[in-house]
């Protein structure tokens, strides 16, 4: 009899027929899946994220079994579980008499290194669930002085034909972002996204997670994620019909009472493999071609997936593991307790952190322009910021989280991903949200005891990094504004920022 090969399927590889599963033979090979502490505690993942992945893994394993595969599935509480992926690979290989295995290349460097040094020879297959292969990204990137998403995205539009009219972009423009910056009204009716009541499998996992990870930040009460393909498809249907038409227009808006607005909430399903990026983009394009969705929304949405998602992955893989420790701005402050639910007077940070704890979700502008913006302005150690984002969001996997956090949000890569830092004063947050009305600080105050910390820290950041950014043409207008202020005001702003940072360092609630 031919020895079986072991086919490893990780928690974010839940796509039938992809990667290793495409090469495997269901009559000979055995699929191995494992819930393990080494992954669940690599960072203190939000309980909803662990529950989402474990429930989706259990259902995927059941679907494979129903499809004729042999599956060895390790539950977290199995007494024989070695609690690491390589440990489970070796244990199952011994059990099955397998002398080799196949695995889809893991998305992050840590697990890749662990599998490359595993005592069972593992044939690692490229993850083929992306529009752009690693080789194609590297070919695009080779010889370019700077890697910019917009040019990569145009190339991907040409290659895939999405929203193209012959060789030209539909409507004559590649990017409709100028139309996508409207604040949202609190009283406008928006169909809330579907939430999925836990079935027996999910409930069992929720109980397990509540028991095993009680100290992790975040609650399980509001758990409403779909945990199988049917649910993920229902979420996609709902988004295309109800939210996509206004997705573009209100993409940057934030409301304290509406965490979702017109966002899709599809990232966990895409990242775990329950949906493919192709089917999601196909549906958005079809809705536009049928006249049900305006071009600015279809384009804005497809750009996030075909452009940003593929671009950050290419960049993560190209830059290598060293990317994770970059700290171009030399920031070293500790992440304030407010990020873990500690007290803060900043209404915007409080709202986004509370929402994150409740839902394991915040949309892009909340991540970038509230928690990310504050961490950057205050000079928080980017490694700590990275650890936080990797832990608290249901969609967080390092290949997508790290370039967004270290590159886009913290400028820790020195400008590999972004041409300038995403920083703003309180005025931007006030324009795009309704947070400021309920804040102890005053967004209109540029200096003084009640001034919004974002107003003070914004100028502190720009002045302390003038040597780096002063010559950046995209930042010249900000420096001109600063230079036009009278010196007395400048001194009040910088002193106010220093006082704020002293209180922050002393651990006072700010
Ligand atoms: P929508 O607004 O509906 O967007 C549609 C889809 O586009 C998303 O589902 C996602 O797949 C994709 N997308 C949108 N923006 C990006 C982006 N910048 N990079 C990659 N894909 C994008 N996204 C993650 O999937 N995982 C992360 O761990 C993650 N960490 C982030 C950390 C920071 C600091 C920032 C600023 C952004 C991060 N993002 C991350 C990107 C983005 O915020 C989320 O993809 C998005 O908020 C998910 O919600 P949604 O599905 O409702 O997105
Ligand atoms: C994120 C995660 C968690 C929390 N738990 C598991 C797990 O127990 N078993 C598993 O196979 N995968 C898990 N994952 C996903 C992996 O961490 C992910 O595959 C790697 O980080 C590579 O992206
Ligand atoms: Fe945030 Fe400043 Fe507005 Fe308060 S005033 S909510 S700190 S932006």
Coordinates of C-alpha atoms and ligand atoms in Angstrom, one line a residue:
X1 CA 0.0 0.0 0.0
X2 CA 1.2 3.5 -0.8
X3 CA 1.9 5.6 2.3
X4 CA -0.5 8.5 2.6
X5 CA 0.8 12.1 2.4
X6 CA -0.2 14.5 5.0
X7 CA -2.0 17.6 3.7
X8 CA -1.8 20.5 6.1
X9 CA -4.6 23.1 6.0
X10 CA -4.2 26.1 8.3
X11 CA -7.0 28.2 9.8
X12 CA -6.8 30.9 7.1
X13 CA -6.7 28.4 4.2
X14 CA -10.3 27.3 4.2
X15 CA -10.8 27.3 0.4
X16 CA -11.7 24.0 -1.3
X17 CA -9.4 23.1 -4.2
X18 CA -6.8 25.8 -3.5
X19 CA -3.1 25.5 -2.9
X20 CA -2.1 22.1 -1.3
X21 CA -5.7 20.7 -1.7
X22 CA -5.4 21.1 -5.5
X23 CA -2.3 18.8 -5.5
X24 CA -3.6 16.3 -3.0
X25 CA -5.3 13.0 -3.8
X26 CA -8.4 12.3 -1.7
X27 CA -8.1 8.6 -2.2
X28 CA -4.6 8.5 -0.7
X29 CA -3.8 11.6 1.3
X30 CA -5.0 12.7 4.7
X31 CA -5.9 16.3 5.6
X32 CA -4.6 17.6 8.9
X33 CA -6.0 20.6 10.7
X34 CA -5.3 21.7 14.2
X35 CA -6.5 24.2 16.8
X36 CA -3.3 25.1 18.8
X37 CA -2.3 27.4 21.6
X38 CA 0.9 28.4 19.8
X39 CA -1.3 30.2 17.2
X40 CA -4.1 31.3 19.5
X41 CA -1.6 32.9 21.9
X42 CA 1.0 34.1 19.4
X43 CA -0.5 37.5 20.4
X44 CA -3.5 37.9 22.7
X45 CA -6.1 37.5 19.8
X46 CA -9.5 38.9 20.4
X47 CA -11.8 36.0 21.6
X48 CA -14.1 36.6 18.6
X49 CA -11.2 36.1 16.2
X50 CA -10.2 32.8 17.8
X51 CA -13.9 31.7 17.9
X52 CA -14.4 32.7 14.2
X53 CA -11.4 30.8 13.0
X54 CA -12.0 27.7 15.1
X55 CA -15.7 27.5 14.2
X56 CA -14.9 28.0 10.5
X57 CA -12.1 25.4 10.7
X58 CA -14.4 22.8 12.3
X59 CA -17.1 23.4 9.6
X60 CA -14.5 23.3 6.8
X61 CA -13.2 20.0 8.1
X62 CA -16.8 18.6 8.2
X63 CA -17.4 19.8 4.6
X64 CA -14.1 18.1 3.5
X65 CA -15.1 14.9 5.2
X66 CA -18.6 15.0 3.5
X67 CA -16.7 15.5 0.2
X68 CA -14.8 12.2 0.6
X69 CA -11.6 13.4 2.3
X70 CA -10.0 11.8 5.3
X71 CA -9.4 14.5 7.9
X72 CA -7.6 14.3 11.2
X73 CA -8.8 17.3 13.2
X74 CA -7.2 18.3 16.5
X75 CA -9.4 20.2 18.8
X76 CA -7.8 22.6 21.3
X77 CA -8.9 20.4 24.3
X78 CA -7.7 17.1 22.8
X79 CA -5.4 15.6 25.5
X80 CA -2.9 14.5 22.8
X81 CA -2.7 17.9 21.1
X82 CA 0.9 19.1 21.2
X83 CA -0.4 22.7 20.8
X84 CA 1.8 23.8 17.9
X85 CA 1.4 23.4 14.2
X86 CA 4.7 21.6 13.6
X87 CA 4.0 19.4 16.7
X88 CA 0.7 18.3 15.2
X89 CA 2.2 17.7 11.8
X90 CA 4.8 15.4 13.4
X91 CA 2.3 13.7 15.7
X92 CA -0.2 13.0 12.8
X93 CA 2.6 11.9 10.5
X94 CA 3.7 9.3 13.0
X95 CA 0.1 8.2 13.5
X96 CA -0.5 7.8 9.8
X97 CA 2.9 6.5 8.7
X98 CA 3.3 9.5 6.4
X99 CA 6.8 10.3 5.3
X100 CA 6.1 13.5 3.5
X101 CA 3.5 16.3 3.4
X102 CA 2.1 19.1 1.3
X103 CA 1.1 22.5 2.6
X104 CA 0.0 25.8 1.2
X105 CA 2.7 28.4 2.0
X106 CA 1.6 30.1 5.3
X107 CA 0.9 33.8 5.0
X108 CA 3.4 34.9 7.6
X109 CA 7.1 34.6 8.1
X110 CA 6.9 33.1 11.6
X111 CA 4.9 30.0 10.6
X112 CA 6.8 29.7 7.3
X113 CA 10.1 29.4 9.2
X114 CA 8.5 26.8 11.6
X115 CA 7.3 24.7 8.6
X116 CA 10.6 25.0 6.7
X117 CA 12.4 23.5 9.6
X118 CA 9.8 20.8 10.4
X119 CA 11.3 17.3 10.6
X120 CA 8.7 16.0 8.1
X121 CA 9.6 17.0 4.6
X122 CA 6.9 19.4 3.5
X123 CA 6.3 20.4 -0.1
X124 CA 5.2 24.1 0.2
X125 CA 2.9 25.2 -2.6
X126 CA 2.2 28.9 -3.5
X127 CA -1.0 30.3 -2.1
X128 CA -3.0 30.7 -5.4
X129 CA -5.9 32.6 -3.8
X130 CA -4.7 36.0 -5.0
X131 CA -4.9 37.9 -8.3
X132 CA -1.1 38.6 -8.3
X133 CA 1.5 35.8 -7.7
X134 CA 4.6 36.6 -5.7
X135 CA 6.6 36.3 -9.0
X136 CA 4.3 38.7 -10.8
X137 CA 4.5 41.3 -8.0
X138 CA 8.3 41.1 -7.9
X139 CA 8.4 41.5 -11.7
X140 CA 6.2 44.6 -11.5
X141 CA 8.3 46.0 -8.6
X142 CA 11.7 45.3 -10.1
X143 CA 13.5 48.5 -11.2
X144 CA 10.9 50.8 -9.8
X145 CA 12.3 53.6 -7.6
X146 CA 9.2 53.7 -5.5
X147 CA 6.3 51.2 -5.1
X148 CA 3.0 53.0 -5.2
X149 CA -0.4 51.3 -5.0
X150 CA -2.0 53.5 -7.6
X151 CA 0.3 52.3 -10.4
X152 CA 0.1 48.7 -9.3
X153 CA -3.7 49.0 -9.2
X154 CA -3.8 50.4 -12.8
X155 CA -1.7 47.5 -13.9
X156 CA -4.0 45.0 -12.2
X157 CA -7.0 46.7 -13.8
X158 CA -5.4 46.2 -17.2
X159 CA -4.5 42.6 -16.4
X160 CA -7.8 41.5 -15.1
X161 CA -10.1 43.8 -17.2
X162 CA -12.1 44.9 -14.2
X163 CA -13.9 48.2 -14.9
X164 CA -12.2 48.6 -18.3
X165 CA -13.6 49.8 -21.5
X166 CA -11.1 48.5 -24.0
X167 CA -7.7 49.8 -23.0
X168 CA -9.2 52.7 -21.0
X169 CA -10.6 52.8 -17.4
X170 CA -14.5 52.9 -17.3
X171 CA -15.7 56.5 -17.1
X172 CA -12.3 57.8 -18.2
X173 CA -10.7 57.9 -14.7
X174 CA -8.8 55.2 -12.8
X175 CA -9.8 56.5 -9.3
X176 CA -12.9 58.3 -8.1
X177 CA -11.7 59.0 -4.5
X178 CA -12.4 62.7 -4.9
X179 CA -16.1 61.8 -4.8
X180 CA -15.6 59.5 -1.8
X181 CA -15.1 61.8 1.1
X182 CA -18.5 62.7 2.4
X183 CA -19.3 62.6 6.1
X184 CA -22.4 60.5 6.9
X185 CA -25.6 61.8 8.6
X186 CA -26.5 59.9 11.8
X187 CA -30.2 59.8 10.9
X188 CA -29.9 58.5 7.4
X189 CA -31.3 55.0 7.1
X190 CA -28.8 52.3 6.4
X191 CA -29.6 48.6 6.3
X192 CA -27.4 47.1 9.0
X193 CA -25.2 44.2 7.9
X194 CA -26.5 40.7 8.6
X195 CA -25.3 39.2 11.9
X196 CA -25.3 35.4 12.1
X197 CA -26.7 33.7 15.2
X198 CA -24.3 31.0 16.4
X199 CA -25.4 27.4 15.6
X200 CA -24.4 24.4 17.8
X201 CA -20.9 24.1 16.4
X202 CA -20.2 27.8 16.8
X203 CA -21.7 27.9 20.3
X204 CA -19.5 25.0 21.4
X205 CA -16.5 27.0 20.2
X206 CA -17.7 30.2 21.9
X207 CA -17.9 28.3 25.2
X208 CA -14.4 26.8 24.7
X209 CA -13.0 30.2 23.9
X210 CA -14.7 31.9 26.8
X211 CA -13.3 29.2 29.1
X212 CA -9.7 29.1 27.7
X213 CA -9.0 32.8 26.9
X214 CA -10.8 34.8 29.6
X215 CA -8.0 37.4 29.9
X216 CA -7.8 38.4 26.2
X217 CA -9.1 41.9 25.4
X218 CA -12.6 41.9 23.8
X219 CA -16.0 40.3 24.4
X220 CA -17.9 37.4 22.9
X221 CA -21.4 38.6 23.5
X222 CA -21.9 40.4 20.2
X223 CA -20.5 37.5 18.1
X224 CA -22.3 37.6 14.8
X225 CA -19.8 36.5 12.2
X226 CA -20.7 33.9 9.6
X227 CA -18.5 30.8 10.1
X228 CA -19.1 28.9 6.9
X229 CA -19.2 29.5 3.1
X230 CA -23.0 29.7 3.0
X231 CA -23.0 32.5 5.6
X232 CA -20.1 34.3 3.9
X233 CA -22.0 34.2 0.6
X234 CA -25.1 35.6 2.3
X235 CA -23.0 38.4 3.7
X236 CA -21.7 39.1 0.2
X237 CA -25.2 39.1 -1.3
X238 CA -26.4 41.6 1.4
X239 CA -23.4 43.9 0.8
X240 CA -23.8 44.0 -2.9
X241 CA -27.6 44.7 -2.7
X242 CA -27.7 47.1 0.2
X243 CA -24.4 48.8 1.0
X244 CA -22.2 48.8 -2.1
X245 CA -24.3 51.5 -3.8
X246 CA -23.2 54.1 -1.2
X247 CA -19.9 52.4 -0.3
X248 CA -17.7 55.0 -2.2
X249 CA -19.5 58.1 -1.1
X250 CA -19.3 57.4 2.6
X251 CA -16.1 55.4 2.7
X252 CA -14.3 57.8 5.0
X253 CA -17.2 58.6 7.3
X254 CA -17.3 57.7 11.0
X255 CA -20.3 57.7 13.4
X256 CA -20.3 56.7 17.0
X257 CA -23.7 55.0 16.7
X258 CA -23.0 53.1 13.5
X259 CA -19.7 51.1 13.4
X260 CA -20.4 49.6 10.0
X261 CA -21.9 52.4 7.8
X262 CA -21.6 51.1 4.2
X263 CA -18.6 48.9 4.7
X264 CA -18.7 45.3 3.7
X265 CA -17.4 43.4 6.7
X266 CA -16.0 40.8 4.2
X267 CA -12.4 40.9 5.3
X268 CA -12.5 37.9 7.7
X269 CA -14.2 35.8 5.0
X270 CA -11.7 36.8 2.4
X271 CA -8.7 36.3 4.7
X272 CA -9.8 32.9 6.0
X273 CA -10.7 31.8 2.5
X274 CA -14.5 31.5 2.8
X275 CA -14.8 33.9 -0.1
X276 CA -12.3 34.5 -3.0
X277 CA -11.3 37.9 -4.1
X278 CA -12.3 37.1 -7.6
X279 CA -15.9 36.3 -6.8
X280 CA -16.2 39.4 -4.7
X281 CA -14.8 41.7 -7.4
X282 CA -16.9 39.9 -10.1
X283 CA -20.1 40.6 -8.1
X284 CA -19.2 44.3 -7.6
X285 CA -18.4 44.7 -11.3
X286 CA -21.6 42.9 -12.4
X287 CA -23.7 45.2 -10.1
X288 CA -22.2 48.2 -11.7
X289 CA -22.6 46.9 -15.3
X290 CA -26.3 46.1 -14.4
X291 CA -26.7 49.8 -13.4
X292 CA -27.4 49.0 -9.7
X293 CA -24.2 50.6 -8.4
X294 CA -22.6 53.9 -9.3
X295 CA -19.0 53.8 -10.7
X296 CA -17.4 55.6 -7.8
X297 CA -18.6 52.9 -5.4
X298 CA -17.8 49.9 -7.6
X299 CA -14.3 51.4 -8.3
X300 CA -13.7 52.4 -4.7
X301 CA -14.5 48.9 -3.5
X302 CA -12.7 47.0 -6.2
X303 CA -9.6 49.1 -5.6
X304 CA -9.5 48.0 -2.0
X305 CA -9.4 44.4 -3.0
X306 CA -7.6 44.3 -6.4
X307 CA -5.4 47.2 -5.4
X308 CA -4.7 47.6 -1.7
X309 CA -5.1 44.0 -0.6
X310 CA -2.9 42.6 -3.3
X311 CA -0.4 45.4 -3.0
X312 CA 0.2 45.1 0.7
X313 CA 0.7 41.3 0.3
X314 CA 3.2 41.7 -2.4
X315 CA 5.1 44.3 -0.4
X316 CA 5.0 42.1 2.8
X317 CA 6.5 39.2 0.9
X318 CA 9.0 41.3 -0.9
X319 CA 10.3 43.2 2.1
X320 CA 11.0 40.0 4.2
X321 CA 10.8 39.3 7.9
X322 CA 13.0 42.4 8.7
X323 CA 10.0 44.6 7.8
X324 CA 8.4 43.8 11.2
X325 CA 11.1 45.5 13.2
X326 CA 11.4 48.7 11.2
X327 CA 11.2 51.9 13.1
X328 CA 12.2 54.7 10.7
X329 CA 11.0 57.5 12.9
X330 CA 12.7 56.1 16.1
X331 CA 9.4 56.1 18.1
X332 CA 9.6 54.3 21.4
X333 CA 6.7 55.3 23.7
X334 CA 4.7 52.5 25.3
X335 CA 1.2 51.9 23.9
X336 CA -1.2 53.6 26.4
X337 CA -3.6 51.4 28.4
X338 CA -6.5 53.2 26.6
X339 CA -5.9 50.9 23.7
X340 CA -6.8 47.9 25.9
X341 CA -9.9 49.6 27.3
X342 CA -8.3 51.9 29.9
X343 CA -9.7 55.3 30.7
X344 CA -9.3 58.1 28.2
X345 CA -10.9 61.5 27.7
X346 CA -10.5 61.4 24.0
X347 CA -14.0 60.5 22.8
X348 CA -12.8 59.3 19.4
X349 CA -10.2 56.9 20.8
X350 CA -12.6 55.7 23.4
X351 CA -15.3 55.0 20.9
X352 CA -13.1 53.1 18.5
X353 CA -11.5 51.0 21.2
X354 CA -14.8 50.2 22.8
X355 CA -16.3 49.2 19.4
X356 CA -13.2 47.1 18.8
X357 CA -13.6 45.3 22.1
X358 CA -17.3 44.7 21.4
X359 CA -17.1 43.7 17.7
X360 CA -13.5 42.8 16.9
X361 CA -14.1 45.2 14.0
X362 CA -13.4 48.8 13.0
X363 CA -13.4 50.2 9.5
X364 CA -10.4 51.5 7.7
X365 CA -10.7 55.2 8.6
X366 CA -11.2 54.4 12.3
X367 CA -8.1 52.2 12.2
X368 CA -6.0 54.7 10.2
X369 CA -7.2 58.1 11.4
X370 CA -8.1 57.6 15.0
X371 CA -6.1 54.8 16.7
X372 CA -3.3 54.8 14.1
X373 CA -3.1 58.6 13.8
X374 CA -2.9 59.0 17.6
X375 CA -0.2 56.4 17.9
X376 CA 1.9 58.0 15.2
X377 CA 1.5 61.5 16.5
X378 CA 2.3 60.5 20.0
X379 CA 5.4 58.5 18.9
X380 CA 4.3 55.0 20.1
X381 CA 6.8 52.1 19.4
X382 CA 5.5 50.7 16.1
X383 CA 6.2 47.1 17.2
X384 CA 3.7 47.6 20.0
X385 CA 1.2 49.2 17.6
X386 CA 1.7 46.2 15.3
X387 CA 1.1 43.8 18.2
X388 CA -2.2 45.5 19.0
X389 CA -3.6 45.6 15.5
X390 CA -2.6 41.9 15.0
X391 CA -4.5 41.0 18.2
X392 CA -7.7 42.9 18.2
X393 CA -9.3 42.6 14.7
X394 CA -11.2 39.5 13.5
X395 CA -9.5 39.9 10.1
X396 CA -5.9 40.4 11.3
X397 CA -3.3 38.2 9.7
X398 CA 0.2 39.5 9.6
X399 CA 0.7 39.6 5.8
X400 CA -2.1 42.2 5.6
X401 CA -2.0 43.8 9.0
X402 CA 1.8 44.5 9.2
X403 CA 2.1 46.6 6.0
X404 CA -1.1 48.5 6.9
X405 CA 0.2 49.2 10.4
X406 CA 3.9 49.6 10.0
X407 CA 3.8 51.1 6.5
X408 CA 0.6 52.9 5.9
X409 CA -0.3 53.9 9.5
X410 CA 3.0 54.3 11.4
X411 CA 5.4 55.2 8.5
X412 CA 7.8 52.9 10.3
X413 CA 9.1 51.6 6.9
X414 CA 10.3 55.1 6.1
X415 CA 8.1 55.5 3.1
X416 CA 8.2 52.1 1.3
X417 CA 4.4 51.8 1.3
X418 CA 3.2 55.5 1.6
X419 CA 4.7 58.7 0.1
X420 CA 3.8 60.6 3.2
X421 CA 2.5 59.9 6.8
X422 CA -1.2 59.7 7.4
X423 CA -1.5 62.3 10.1
X424 CA -4.2 64.8 10.8
X425 CA -5.3 67.3 13.5
X426 CA -8.7 67.0 15.2
X427 CA -10.3 69.0 12.4
X428 CA -10.3 66.0 10.1
X429 CA -11.8 63.7 12.7
X430 CA -14.4 66.4 13.4
X431 CA -15.3 66.8 9.7
X432 CA -15.6 63.0 9.1
X433 CA -17.3 61.9 12.4
X434 CA -19.6 62.9 15.2
X435 CA -17.1 62.0 18.0
X436 CA -16.0 65.5 18.9
X437 CA -19.4 66.7 20.2
X438 CA -19.2 64.3 23.2
X439 CA -15.5 64.9 24.0
X440 CA -13.9 66.4 27.1
X441 CA -11.5 68.2 24.8
X442 CA -12.4 71.0 22.4
X443 CA -11.6 70.4 18.8
X444 CA -11.9 74.1 18.1
X445 CA -9.1 74.9 20.5
X446 CA -5.7 75.0 18.9
X447 CA -3.9 75.5 22.2
X448 CA -4.7 75.9 25.9
X449 CA -5.8 73.4 28.6
X450 CA -8.8 72.0 26.7
X451 CA -7.2 71.8 23.3
X452 CA -7.8 68.5 21.4
X453 CA -4.6 66.4 21.7
X454 CA -4.6 65.7 18.0
X455 CA -4.3 69.5 17.4
X456 CA -1.3 69.8 19.7
X457 CA 0.5 66.5 18.7
X458 CA 0.0 67.1 15.0
X459 CA 2.3 70.1 15.1
X460 CA 4.7 68.5 17.6
X461 CA 5.0 65.5 15.1
X462 CA 5.7 67.8 12.1
X463 CA 8.3 69.9 13.9
X464 CA 10.1 67.0 15.5
X465 CA 10.3 65.2 12.1
X466 CA 11.0 68.4 10.0
X467 CA 14.4 67.1 8.8
X468 CA 12.7 64.1 7.2
X469 CA 9.4 65.6 6.0
X470 CA 10.3 69.3 5.5
X471 CA 11.5 68.6 1.9
X472 CA 8.5 66.4 1.0
X473 CA 6.5 68.4 -1.6
X474 CA 3.3 66.8 -0.4
X475 CA 3.9 68.1 3.1
X476 CA 5.1 71.6 2.1
X477 CA 1.7 73.2 2.6
X478 CA 1.5 72.0 6.2
X479 CA 5.0 73.4 7.0
X480 CA 4.0 76.7 5.4
X481 CA 0.9 76.9 7.6
X482 CA 3.1 76.2 10.7
X483 CA 5.7 78.8 9.6
X484 CA 3.0 81.5 9.2
X485 CA 1.8 81.1 12.8
X486 CA 3.2 83.6 15.3
X487 CA 5.9 82.3 17.6
X488 CA 3.9 82.8 20.8
X489 CA 1.2 80.5 19.4
X490 CA 3.8 78.0 18.2
X491 CA 5.4 77.9 21.7
X492 CA 2.0 77.4 23.3
X493 CA 1.2 74.5 21.0
X494 CA 4.5 72.7 21.5
X495 CA 4.4 73.2 25.3
X496 CA 0.9 71.9 25.4
X497 CA 2.0 68.8 23.4
X498 CA 4.9 68.3 25.7
X499 CA 2.7 68.5 28.8
X500 CA 0.3 66.0 27.3
X501 CA 3.1 63.6 26.5
X502 CA 4.5 63.9 30.1
X503 CA 1.0 62.9 31.4
X504 CA 0.8 60.1 28.9
X505 CA 4.2 58.8 30.0
X506 CA 3.2 59.0 33.6
X507 CA 0.3 56.7 32.9
X508 CA -2.3 59.3 33.6
X509 CA -5.6 58.9 31.8
X510 CA -5.4 61.5 29.0
Ligands
LIG1 P1 -14.3 47.4 3.3 O1 -14.2 48.9 3.6 O2 -15.7 47.0 3.0 O3 -13.3 47.1 2.1 C1 -13.5 46.0 1.3 C2 -12.3 45.0 1.4 O4 -11.2 45.6 0.8 C3 -12.0 44.6 2.8 O5 -12.8 43.5 3.2 C4 -10.5 44.2 2.6 O6 -10.4 42.8 2.2 C5 -10.0 45.1 1.5 N1 -9.3 46.2 2.0 C6 -9.7 47.4 2.2 N2 -8.7 48.2 2.6 C7 -7.6 47.4 2.6 C8 -6.2 47.7 3.0 N3 -5.7 48.9 3.4 N4 -5.4 46.6 2.9 C9 -5.8 45.4 2.5 N5 -7.1 45.1 2.2 C10 -7.9 46.1 2.3 N6 -7.2 44.6 6.7 C11 -7.3 43.2 7.0 O7 -7.9 42.5 6.2 N7 -6.6 42.7 8.0 C12 -5.9 43.5 8.9 O8 -5.3 42.9 9.8 C13 -5.9 44.9 8.7 N8 -5.2 45.7 9.5 C14 -5.2 47.0 9.3 C15 -4.4 47.8 10.2 C16 -4.4 49.2 10.0 C17 -3.6 50.1 10.9 C18 -5.1 49.8 8.9 C19 -5.1 51.2 8.7 C20 -5.8 49.0 8.1 C21 -5.9 47.6 8.2 N9 -6.6 46.7 7.4 C22 -6.6 45.4 7.6 C23 -7.2 47.3 6.2 C24 -8.7 47.7 6.3 O9 -8.9 48.5 7.4 C25 -9.6 46.5 6.5 O10 -9.4 45.6 5.4 C26 -11.1 46.8 6.5 O11 -11.4 47.8 7.5 C27 -12.0 45.6 6.7 O12 -13.3 45.9 6.9 P2 -14.3 45.7 5.7 O13 -14.3 44.3 5.2 O14 -15.6 46.2 6.1 O15 -13.7 46.6 4.5
LIG2 C1 -4.9 33.1 13.6 C2 -4.9 31.7 13.9 C3 -5.3 31.3 15.2 C4 -5.7 32.2 16.2 N1 -5.4 30.0 15.5 C5 -5.0 29.0 14.6 C6 -5.0 27.6 14.9 O1 -5.3 27.2 16.0 N2 -4.7 26.8 13.9 C7 -4.4 27.2 12.6 O2 -4.1 26.3 11.8 N3 -4.3 28.5 12.3 C8 -4.7 29.4 13.2 N4 -4.6 30.7 12.9 C9 -4.1 31.1 11.6 C10 -2.6 31.1 11.5 O3 -2.1 31.9 12.6 C11 -2.2 31.6 10.2 O4 -2.3 30.5 9.3 C12 -0.7 32.0 10.1 O5 -0.6 33.2 10.9 C13 -0.3 32.3 8.7 O6 -1.0 33.4 8.2
LIG3 FE1 -10.9 63.1 19.3 FE2 -10.0 65.7 19.5 FE3 -12.5 65.2 18.6 FE4 -11.9 64.7 21.2 S1 -11.9 66.7 20.2 S2 -13.1 63.4 19.8 S3 -9.8 64.0 21.0 S4 -10.6 64.6 17.6

